[in-house]
Amino acid sequence: DGKIEAEVKLTGILSLGALQPGETRKYGTTIAPGLYAPVHQHFFVARMDMAVDCKPGEAFNQVVEVNLKVEEPGKDNVHNNAFYAEEELLRSELQAMRDCNPLTARHWIVRNTRNVNRTGQLTGFKLVPGSNCLPLAGSEAKFLRRAAFLKHNLWVTPYAHDEMYPGGEFPNQNPRVGEGLATWVKQNRSLEEADVVLWYVFGVIHIPRLEDWPVMPVDRIGFMLMPHGFFNCSPAVDVPPSTTDLELKDNDIATKPIQNVIIAKL
């Protein structure tokens, strides 16, 4: 149906610390006698050069943020249950430093500024966040100097061939002058019509359970890219039929399958 799903699976053996008899730790879970597993986070960054509906060399994309809004009480909302989707164009890099908000079903759509679908709307693909989090650390934490890109769930930049790694080319030596995503966006380049690159930062908070020891079952995290007005109708309606041409009844009499009239008309 046109969706692109990205999934990360986490498993393995927990990193543990030792406990004295009767001791507990505020920052972890007692996982077995004499052992505790610290509470921790994992973060991942997906760099996506979108080029939605673009030919090679074209740079005709823009990014809009969508939030659900509750309508004010009044003549347009007499039953106090109306809500609508509100769009905002992200015009520059500094404006496009964004965070997830499940309370407003926040998502982002990358649209082609020149191509339209059969209803006249711009063709696009939307980024649908999965479960996510931000770093649980103070603003002056040392690791945030090296990994400043963790401060937001979404960053958007125009494509540049030397901007490949969010922490810079040598992340263990970061911060370095002119390197890293948080430095690049200070140029505040225009995104109104560009070859946009989405940097989606997604993380998981792992509060260890007893069931995670000795080997942790798989935990999943990810996101989805979904067509939004990119196709004129559902791309799944023309999925090839079953390879079974005939169905046999209980009495072994062959019958022809019923034709799907709706699919045939489409």
PDB file of C-alpha atoms in Angstrom:
ATOM      1  CA  ASP A   1       0.000   0.000   0.000  1.00  0.00           C
ATOM      2  CA  GLY A   2       2.962   2.308  -0.393  1.00  0.00           C
ATOM      3  CA  LYS A   3       4.055   2.406   3.243  1.00  0.00           C
ATOM      4  CA  ILE A   4       7.720   2.170   4.193  1.00  0.00           C
ATOM      5  CA  GLU A   5       8.249   0.860   7.713  1.00  0.00           C
ATOM      6  CA  ALA A   6      11.494   1.104   9.670  1.00  0.00           C
ATOM      7  CA  GLU A   7      11.898  -1.117  12.718  1.00  0.00           C
ATOM      8  CA  VAL A   8      14.734  -1.569  15.190  1.00  0.00           C
ATOM      9  CA  LYS A   9      14.777  -4.640  17.430  1.00  0.00           C
ATOM     10  CA  LEU A  10      16.601  -4.548  20.755  1.00  0.00           C
ATOM     11  CA  THR A  11      17.754  -7.693  22.528  1.00  0.00           C
ATOM     12  CA  GLY A  12      20.843  -9.143  24.188  1.00  0.00           C
ATOM     13  CA  ILE A  13      22.328  -9.463  27.650  1.00  0.00           C
ATOM     14  CA  LEU A  14      21.813  -6.611  30.098  1.00  0.00           C
ATOM     15  CA  SER A  15      24.715  -4.589  31.442  1.00  0.00           C
ATOM     16  CA  LEU A  16      24.688  -5.238  35.180  1.00  0.00           C
ATOM     17  CA  GLY A  17      26.106  -3.944  38.421  1.00  0.00           C
ATOM     18  CA  ALA A  18      26.817  -5.746  41.701  1.00  0.00           C
ATOM     19  CA  LEU A  19      24.833  -5.309  44.940  1.00  0.00           C
ATOM     20  CA  GLN A  20      25.748  -5.929  48.536  1.00  0.00           C
ATOM     21  CA  PRO A  21      23.363  -8.229  50.445  1.00  0.00           C
ATOM     22  CA  GLY A  22      20.157  -6.268  51.167  1.00  0.00           C
ATOM     23  CA  GLU A  23      21.246  -3.322  49.004  1.00  0.00           C
ATOM     24  CA  THR A  24      19.037  -1.682  46.349  1.00  0.00           C
ATOM     25  CA  ARG A  25      19.776   1.017  43.785  1.00  0.00           C
ATOM     26  CA  LYS A  26      17.607   4.045  43.024  1.00  0.00           C
ATOM     27  CA  TYR A  27      18.714   4.135  39.392  1.00  0.00           C
ATOM     28  CA  GLY A  28      18.104   0.526  38.443  1.00  0.00           C
ATOM     29  CA  THR A  29      16.122  -2.674  38.916  1.00  0.00           C
ATOM     30  CA  THR A  30      17.208  -5.573  41.114  1.00  0.00           C
ATOM     31  CA  ILE A  31      17.308  -8.229  38.436  1.00  0.00           C
ATOM     32  CA  ALA A  32      18.640 -11.222  40.409  1.00  0.00           C
ATOM     33  CA  PRO A  33      20.232 -11.795  43.840  1.00  0.00           C
ATOM     34  CA  GLY A  34      23.257  -9.507  44.045  1.00  0.00           C
ATOM     35  CA  LEU A  35      22.664  -7.943  40.597  1.00  0.00           C
ATOM     36  CA  TYR A  36      20.944  -4.817  39.318  1.00  0.00           C
ATOM     37  CA  ALA A  37      20.358  -3.422  35.813  1.00  0.00           C
ATOM     38  CA  PRO A  38      20.507   0.381  35.382  1.00  0.00           C
ATOM     39  CA  VAL A  39      17.628   2.286  33.808  1.00  0.00           C
ATOM     40  CA  HIS A  40      18.892   3.622  30.478  1.00  0.00           C
ATOM     41  CA  GLN A  41      17.979   4.928  27.011  1.00  0.00           C
ATOM     42  CA  HIS A  42      18.817   3.960  23.431  1.00  0.00           C
ATOM     43  CA  PHE A  43      18.706   6.461  20.573  1.00  0.00           C
ATOM     44  CA  PHE A  44      18.786   6.063  16.794  1.00  0.00           C
ATOM     45  CA  VAL A  45      18.880   8.565  13.930  1.00  0.00           C
ATOM     46  CA  ALA A  46      17.393   7.987  10.479  1.00  0.00           C
ATOM     47  CA  ARG A  47      18.737  10.275   7.755  1.00  0.00           C
ATOM     48  CA  MET A  48      16.304  10.415   4.812  1.00  0.00           C
ATOM     49  CA  ASP A  49      16.970  12.343   1.605  1.00  0.00           C
ATOM     50  CA  MET A  50      13.323  12.442   0.563  1.00  0.00           C
ATOM     51  CA  ALA A  51      13.094  13.757  -3.046  1.00  0.00           C
ATOM     52  CA  VAL A  52       9.342  13.056  -3.071  1.00  0.00           C
ATOM     53  CA  ASP A  53       7.996  12.849  -6.642  1.00  0.00           C
ATOM     54  CA  CYS A  54      11.206  14.447  -7.943  1.00  0.00           C
ATOM     55  CA  LYS A  55      13.263  13.554 -10.975  1.00  0.00           C
ATOM     56  CA  PRO A  56      17.058  13.399 -10.647  1.00  0.00           C
ATOM     57  CA  GLY A  57      18.435  16.863 -10.011  1.00  0.00           C
ATOM     58  CA  GLU A  58      15.091  18.400  -8.965  1.00  0.00           C
ATOM     59  CA  ALA A  59      14.704  20.108  -5.582  1.00  0.00           C
ATOM     60  CA  PHE A  60      10.969  20.732  -5.299  1.00  0.00           C
ATOM     61  CA  ASN A  61      10.100  19.595  -1.763  1.00  0.00           C
ATOM     62  CA  GLN A  62       8.791  21.325   1.342  1.00  0.00           C
ATOM     63  CA  VAL A  63       7.860  20.087   4.834  1.00  0.00           C
ATOM     64  CA  VAL A  64       4.643  20.856   6.720  1.00  0.00           C
ATOM     65  CA  GLU A  65       3.856  20.002  10.315  1.00  0.00           C
ATOM     66  CA  VAL A  66       0.343  18.780  11.085  1.00  0.00           C
ATOM     67  CA  ASN A  67      -1.323  19.067  14.497  1.00  0.00           C
ATOM     68  CA  LEU A  68      -4.875  18.230  15.504  1.00  0.00           C
ATOM     69  CA  LYS A  69      -6.738  21.187  17.032  1.00  0.00           C
ATOM     70  CA  VAL A  70      -9.947  21.266  19.065  1.00  0.00           C
ATOM     71  CA  GLU A  71     -12.507  23.710  17.670  1.00  0.00           C
ATOM     72  CA  GLU A  72     -13.615  26.481  20.011  1.00  0.00           C
ATOM     73  CA  PRO A  73     -17.203  26.178  21.292  1.00  0.00           C
ATOM     74  CA  GLY A  74     -19.657  28.120  19.127  1.00  0.00           C
ATOM     75  CA  LYS A  75     -21.843  27.880  16.045  1.00  0.00           C
ATOM     76  CA  ASP A  76     -19.243  25.736  14.288  1.00  0.00           C
ATOM     77  CA  ASN A  77     -19.028  23.377  17.248  1.00  0.00           C
ATOM     78  CA  VAL A  78     -22.431  23.217  18.920  1.00  0.00           C
ATOM     79  CA  HIS A  79     -21.784  19.748  20.357  1.00  0.00           C
ATOM     80  CA  ASN A  80     -18.248  20.571  21.572  1.00  0.00           C
ATOM     81  CA  ASN A  81     -16.741  17.595  19.776  1.00  0.00           C
ATOM     82  CA  ALA A  82     -15.261  19.113  16.610  1.00  0.00           C
ATOM     83  CA  PHE A  83     -11.569  18.988  15.783  1.00  0.00           C
ATOM     84  CA  TYR A  84      -9.495  19.550  12.669  1.00  0.00           C
ATOM     85  CA  ALA A  85      -5.969  19.182  11.250  1.00  0.00           C
ATOM     86  CA  GLU A  86      -3.917  22.372  11.143  1.00  0.00           C
ATOM     87  CA  GLU A  87      -0.841  22.625   8.910  1.00  0.00           C
ATOM     88  CA  GLU A  88       2.210  24.837   9.293  1.00  0.00           C
ATOM     89  CA  LEU A  89       4.929  25.169   6.686  1.00  0.00           C
ATOM     90  CA  LEU A  90       8.433  24.742   8.129  1.00  0.00           C
ATOM     91  CA  ARG A  91      10.236  27.494   6.255  1.00  0.00           C
ATOM     92  CA  SER A  92      13.765  27.307   7.686  1.00  0.00           C
ATOM     93  CA  GLU A  93      16.142  24.998   9.539  1.00  0.00           C
ATOM     94  CA  LEU A  94      15.758  26.659  12.924  1.00  0.00           C
ATOM     95  CA  GLN A  95      11.963  26.554  12.645  1.00  0.00           C
ATOM     96  CA  ALA A  96      12.163  22.854  11.731  1.00  0.00           C
ATOM     97  CA  MET A  97      13.706  21.694  15.011  1.00  0.00           C
ATOM     98  CA  ARG A  98      10.637  19.846  16.250  1.00  0.00           C
ATOM     99  CA  ASP A  99       9.529  17.301  18.839  1.00  0.00           C
ATOM    100  CA  CYS A 100       6.856  14.630  18.834  1.00  0.00           C
ATOM    101  CA  ASN A 101       3.510  15.415  20.470  1.00  0.00           C
ATOM    102  CA  PRO A 102       1.085  12.489  20.767  1.00  0.00           C
ATOM    103  CA  LEU A 103      -1.533  14.798  22.317  1.00  0.00           C
ATOM    104  CA  THR A 104      -1.998  16.487  18.932  1.00  0.00           C
ATOM    105  CA  ALA A 105      -1.194  13.428  16.764  1.00  0.00           C
ATOM    106  CA  ARG A 106       1.716  15.462  15.388  1.00  0.00           C
ATOM    107  CA  HIS A 107       3.263  14.285  12.139  1.00  0.00           C
ATOM    108  CA  TRP A 108       5.123  15.781   9.213  1.00  0.00           C
ATOM    109  CA  ILE A 109       4.430  15.694   5.464  1.00  0.00           C
ATOM    110  CA  VAL A 110       7.063  16.136   2.762  1.00  0.00           C
ATOM    111  CA  ARG A 111       5.332  17.507  -0.348  1.00  0.00           C
ATOM    112  CA  ASN A 112       6.341  18.164  -3.903  1.00  0.00           C
ATOM    113  CA  THR A 113       5.712  21.833  -4.674  1.00  0.00           C
ATOM    114  CA  ARG A 114       5.050  21.251  -8.394  1.00  0.00           C
ATOM    115  CA  ASN A 115       3.117  17.959  -8.773  1.00  0.00           C
ATOM    116  CA  VAL A 116      -0.538  17.494  -7.822  1.00  0.00           C
ATOM    117  CA  ASN A 117      -2.899  14.528  -7.543  1.00  0.00           C
ATOM    118  CA  ARG A 118      -6.350  14.212  -9.132  1.00  0.00           C
ATOM    119  CA  THR A 119      -7.949  16.517  -6.539  1.00  0.00           C
ATOM    120  CA  GLY A 120      -5.369  19.238  -7.107  1.00  0.00           C
ATOM    121  CA  GLN A 121      -3.517  18.673  -3.838  1.00  0.00           C
ATOM    122  CA  LEU A 122       0.275  18.461  -3.703  1.00  0.00           C
ATOM    123  CA  THR A 123       1.656  14.929  -3.706  1.00  0.00           C
ATOM    124  CA  GLY A 124       3.492  13.882  -0.573  1.00  0.00           C
ATOM    125  CA  PHE A 125       4.692  11.324   1.948  1.00  0.00           C
ATOM    126  CA  LYS A 126       4.190  11.719   5.686  1.00  0.00           C
ATOM    127  CA  LEU A 127       6.458  10.735   8.537  1.00  0.00           C
ATOM    128  CA  VAL A 128       4.431   8.953  11.218  1.00  0.00           C
ATOM    129  CA  PRO A 129       6.356   8.773  14.512  1.00  0.00           C
ATOM    130  CA  GLY A 130       6.222   5.694  16.679  1.00  0.00           C
ATOM    131  CA  SER A 131       6.781   5.699  20.427  1.00  0.00           C
ATOM    132  CA  ASN A 132       9.579   8.105  21.250  1.00  0.00           C
ATOM    133  CA  CYS A 133      11.357  10.056  23.958  1.00  0.00           C
ATOM    134  CA  LEU A 134      13.951  12.771  24.557  1.00  0.00           C
ATOM    135  CA  PRO A 135      17.157  12.541  26.603  1.00  0.00           C
ATOM    136  CA  LEU A 136      16.519  12.398  30.336  1.00  0.00           C
ATOM    137  CA  ALA A 137      19.418  14.663  31.240  1.00  0.00           C
ATOM    138  CA  GLY A 138      20.080  18.247  32.209  1.00  0.00           C
ATOM    139  CA  SER A 139      20.827  20.784  29.501  1.00  0.00           C
ATOM    140  CA  GLU A 140      24.489  20.918  30.576  1.00  0.00           C
ATOM    141  CA  ALA A 141      25.076  17.165  30.428  1.00  0.00           C
ATOM    142  CA  LYS A 142      28.444  16.482  28.802  1.00  0.00           C
ATOM    143  CA  PHE A 143      27.137  13.847  26.401  1.00  0.00           C
ATOM    144  CA  LEU A 144      24.694  16.405  24.951  1.00  0.00           C
ATOM    145  CA  ARG A 145      27.654  18.530  23.867  1.00  0.00           C
ATOM    146  CA  ARG A 146      28.821  15.620  21.734  1.00  0.00           C
ATOM    147  CA  ALA A 147      25.368  14.427  20.701  1.00  0.00           C
ATOM    148  CA  ALA A 148      23.436  17.707  20.532  1.00  0.00           C
ATOM    149  CA  PHE A 149      21.224  16.222  17.817  1.00  0.00           C
ATOM    150  CA  LEU A 150      19.408  14.270  20.559  1.00  0.00           C
ATOM    151  CA  LYS A 151      17.754  17.464  21.796  1.00  0.00           C
ATOM    152  CA  HIS A 152      14.973  17.229  19.173  1.00  0.00           C
ATOM    153  CA  ASN A 153      13.055  14.413  17.510  1.00  0.00           C
ATOM    154  CA  LEU A 154      13.078  16.040  14.068  1.00  0.00           C
ATOM    155  CA  TRP A 155      15.580  18.162  12.186  1.00  0.00           C
ATOM    156  CA  VAL A 156      15.282  19.228   8.553  1.00  0.00           C
ATOM    157  CA  THR A 157      18.143  20.417   6.350  1.00  0.00           C
ATOM    158  CA  PRO A 158      18.632  21.038   2.630  1.00  0.00           C
ATOM    159  CA  TYR A 159      20.799  18.333   1.083  1.00  0.00           C
ATOM    160  CA  ALA A 160      24.546  18.857   1.323  1.00  0.00           C
ATOM    161  CA  HIS A 161      26.941  16.117   0.211  1.00  0.00           C
ATOM    162  CA  ASP A 162      29.238  16.560   3.215  1.00  0.00           C
ATOM    163  CA  GLU A 163      26.457  16.500   5.835  1.00  0.00           C
ATOM    164  CA  MET A 164      26.138  12.771   6.382  1.00  0.00           C
ATOM    165  CA  TYR A 165      26.514  12.096  10.106  1.00  0.00           C
ATOM    166  CA  PRO A 166      24.487  13.920  12.787  1.00  0.00           C
ATOM    167  CA  GLY A 167      27.384  13.843  15.246  1.00  0.00           C
ATOM    168  CA  GLY A 168      29.965  14.836  12.677  1.00  0.00           C
ATOM    169  CA  GLU A 169      32.455  12.647  10.838  1.00  0.00           C
ATOM    170  CA  PHE A 170      34.381  11.902  14.048  1.00  0.00           C
ATOM    171  CA  PRO A 171      31.715  11.667  16.769  1.00  0.00           C
ATOM    172  CA  ASN A 172      34.154  10.612  19.505  1.00  0.00           C
ATOM    173  CA  GLN A 173      36.019  13.894  18.944  1.00  0.00           C
ATOM    174  CA  ASN A 174      32.904  16.053  18.811  1.00  0.00           C
ATOM    175  CA  PRO A 175      32.234  18.896  19.396  1.00  0.00           C
ATOM    176  CA  ARG A 176      34.433  20.064  16.525  1.00  0.00           C
ATOM    177  CA  VAL A 177      34.198  23.366  14.695  1.00  0.00           C
ATOM    178  CA  GLY A 178      31.600  23.293  11.936  1.00  0.00           C
ATOM    179  CA  GLU A 179      30.561  19.664  12.479  1.00  0.00           C
ATOM    180  CA  GLY A 180      27.316  18.027  13.483  1.00  0.00           C
ATOM    181  CA  LEU A 181      23.643  18.580  12.890  1.00  0.00           C
ATOM    182  CA  ALA A 182      23.171  21.168  15.639  1.00  0.00           C
ATOM    183  CA  THR A 183      25.923  23.269  14.028  1.00  0.00           C
ATOM    184  CA  TRP A 184      24.729  22.947  10.433  1.00  0.00           C
ATOM    185  CA  VAL A 185      21.211  24.221  11.171  1.00  0.00           C
ATOM    186  CA  LYS A 186      22.601  27.495  12.544  1.00  0.00           C
ATOM    187  CA  GLN A 187      22.924  28.569   8.907  1.00  0.00           C
ATOM    188  CA  ASN A 188      19.109  28.668   8.970  1.00  0.00           C
ATOM    189  CA  ARG A 189      18.867  27.777   5.290  1.00  0.00           C
ATOM    190  CA  SER A 190      15.529  27.985   3.482  1.00  0.00           C
ATOM    191  CA  LEU A 191      13.358  24.871   3.242  1.00  0.00           C
ATOM    192  CA  GLU A 192      10.431  26.341   1.292  1.00  0.00           C
ATOM    193  CA  GLU A 193      11.476  24.596  -1.927  1.00  0.00           C
ATOM    194  CA  ALA A 194      14.524  22.385  -1.565  1.00  0.00           C
ATOM    195  CA  ASP A 195      15.983  18.903  -1.675  1.00  0.00           C
ATOM    196  CA  VAL A 196      15.056  18.303   1.954  1.00  0.00           C
ATOM    197  CA  VAL A 197      16.703  15.811   4.271  1.00  0.00           C
ATOM    198  CA  LEU A 198      14.761  14.576   7.295  1.00  0.00           C
ATOM    199  CA  TRP A 199      16.718  13.577  10.383  1.00  0.00           C
ATOM    200  CA  TYR A 200      14.365  11.614  12.609  1.00  0.00           C
ATOM    201  CA  VAL A 201      15.717  10.879  16.096  1.00  0.00           C
ATOM    202  CA  PHE A 202      13.876   8.126  17.950  1.00  0.00           C
ATOM    203  CA  GLY A 203      14.610   6.554  21.284  1.00  0.00           C
ATOM    204  CA  VAL A 204      13.395   4.128  23.888  1.00  0.00           C
ATOM    205  CA  ILE A 205      13.573   4.229  27.688  1.00  0.00           C
ATOM    206  CA  HIS A 206      14.468   0.805  29.035  1.00  0.00           C
ATOM    207  CA  ILE A 207      13.391   0.142  32.610  1.00  0.00           C
ATOM    208  CA  PRO A 208      14.690  -3.409  33.030  1.00  0.00           C
ATOM    209  CA  ARG A 209      12.293  -6.162  34.101  1.00  0.00           C
ATOM    210  CA  LEU A 210      13.015  -9.506  35.682  1.00  0.00           C
ATOM    211  CA  GLU A 211      11.823 -10.981  32.393  1.00  0.00           C
ATOM    212  CA  ASP A 212      14.781  -9.302  30.652  1.00  0.00           C
ATOM    213  CA  TRP A 213      17.245 -11.601  32.425  1.00  0.00           C
ATOM    214  CA  PRO A 214      19.339 -13.523  31.469  1.00  0.00           C
ATOM    215  CA  VAL A 215      18.525 -12.730  27.810  1.00  0.00           C
ATOM    216  CA  MET A 216      16.229  -9.853  26.949  1.00  0.00           C
ATOM    217  CA  PRO A 217      13.236 -10.656  24.716  1.00  0.00           C
ATOM    218  CA  VAL A 218      12.984  -8.468  21.618  1.00  0.00           C
ATOM    219  CA  ASP A 219      11.745  -4.900  22.120  1.00  0.00           C
ATOM    220  CA  ARG A 220      10.716  -2.911  19.042  1.00  0.00           C
ATOM    221  CA  ILE A 221      10.868   0.732  18.064  1.00  0.00           C
ATOM    222  CA  GLY A 222      10.560   2.519  14.742  1.00  0.00           C
ATOM    223  CA  PHE A 223       8.549   4.813  12.501  1.00  0.00           C
ATOM    224  CA  MET A 224       6.674   4.819   9.202  1.00  0.00           C
ATOM    225  CA  LEU A 225       6.679   6.739   5.929  1.00  0.00           C
ATOM    226  CA  MET A 226       3.181   6.753   4.476  1.00  0.00           C
ATOM    227  CA  PRO A 227       1.898   8.097   1.117  1.00  0.00           C
ATOM    228  CA  HIS A 228      -0.253  11.195   1.624  1.00  0.00           C
ATOM    229  CA  GLY A 229      -1.970  12.200  -1.599  1.00  0.00           C
ATOM    230  CA  PHE A 230       0.857  10.588  -3.527  1.00  0.00           C
ATOM    231  CA  PHE A 231      -1.517   8.125  -5.202  1.00  0.00           C
ATOM    232  CA  ASN A 232      -4.944   8.904  -6.659  1.00  0.00           C
ATOM    233  CA  CYS A 233      -6.532   6.004  -4.780  1.00  0.00           C
ATOM    234  CA  SER A 234      -5.462   3.033  -2.694  1.00  0.00           C
ATOM    235  CA  PRO A 235      -2.460   1.387  -4.388  1.00  0.00           C
ATOM    236  CA  ALA A 236      -3.527  -1.909  -2.822  1.00  0.00           C
ATOM    237  CA  VAL A 237      -6.718  -2.326  -4.880  1.00  0.00           C
ATOM    238  CA  ASP A 238      -4.897  -3.870  -7.842  1.00  0.00           C
ATOM    239  CA  VAL A 239      -3.005  -6.498  -5.857  1.00  0.00           C
ATOM    240  CA  PRO A 240      -2.868  -9.656  -8.020  1.00  0.00           C
ATOM    241  CA  PRO A 241      -5.564 -12.211  -7.179  1.00  0.00           C
ATOM    242  CA  SER A 242      -4.858 -15.589  -5.641  1.00  0.00           C
ATOM    243  CA  THR A 243      -3.004 -18.031  -7.868  1.00  0.00           C
ATOM    244  CA  THR A 244      -5.822 -20.502  -7.198  1.00  0.00           C
ATOM    245  CA  ASP A 245      -8.039 -20.266 -10.288  1.00  0.00           C
ATOM    246  CA  LEU A 246     -10.631 -22.785  -9.138  1.00  0.00           C
ATOM    247  CA  GLU A 247     -12.169 -23.591  -5.812  1.00  0.00           C
ATOM    248  CA  LEU A 248     -13.480 -27.043  -5.039  1.00  0.00           C
ATOM    249  CA  LYS A 249     -16.663 -27.514  -3.078  1.00  0.00           C
ATOM    250  CA  ASP A 250     -17.041 -30.296  -0.570  1.00  0.00           C
ATOM    251  CA  ASN A 251     -18.528 -32.482  -3.321  1.00  0.00           C
ATOM    252  CA  ASP A 252     -15.427 -31.934  -5.502  1.00  0.00           C
ATOM    253  CA  ILE A 253     -17.379 -29.904  -8.092  1.00  0.00           C
ATOM    254  CA  ALA A 254     -15.211 -27.131  -9.560  1.00  0.00           C
ATOM    255  CA  THR A 255     -16.642 -23.611  -9.496  1.00  0.00           C
ATOM    256  CA  LYS A 256     -15.282 -20.343 -10.824  1.00  0.00           C
ATOM    257  CA  PRO A 257     -14.281 -17.723  -8.246  1.00  0.00           C
ATOM    258  CA  ILE A 258     -16.550 -14.699  -7.848  1.00  0.00           C
ATOM    259  CA  GLN A 259     -15.181 -11.660  -9.670  1.00  0.00           C
ATOM    260  CA  ASN A 260     -14.547  -8.560  -7.617  1.00  0.00           C
ATOM    261  CA  VAL A 261     -16.743  -6.021  -9.443  1.00  0.00           C
ATOM    262  CA  ILE A 262     -15.358  -3.051  -7.500  1.00  0.00           C
ATOM    263  CA  ILE A 263     -11.760  -3.837  -8.399  1.00  0.00           C
ATOM    264  CA  ALA A 264     -12.738  -4.486 -11.990  1.00  0.00           C
ATOM    265  CA  LYS A 265     -14.395  -1.066 -12.242  1.00  0.00           C
ATOM    266  CA  LEU A 266     -11.399   0.694 -10.676  1.00  0.00           C
TER     267      LEU A 266
END
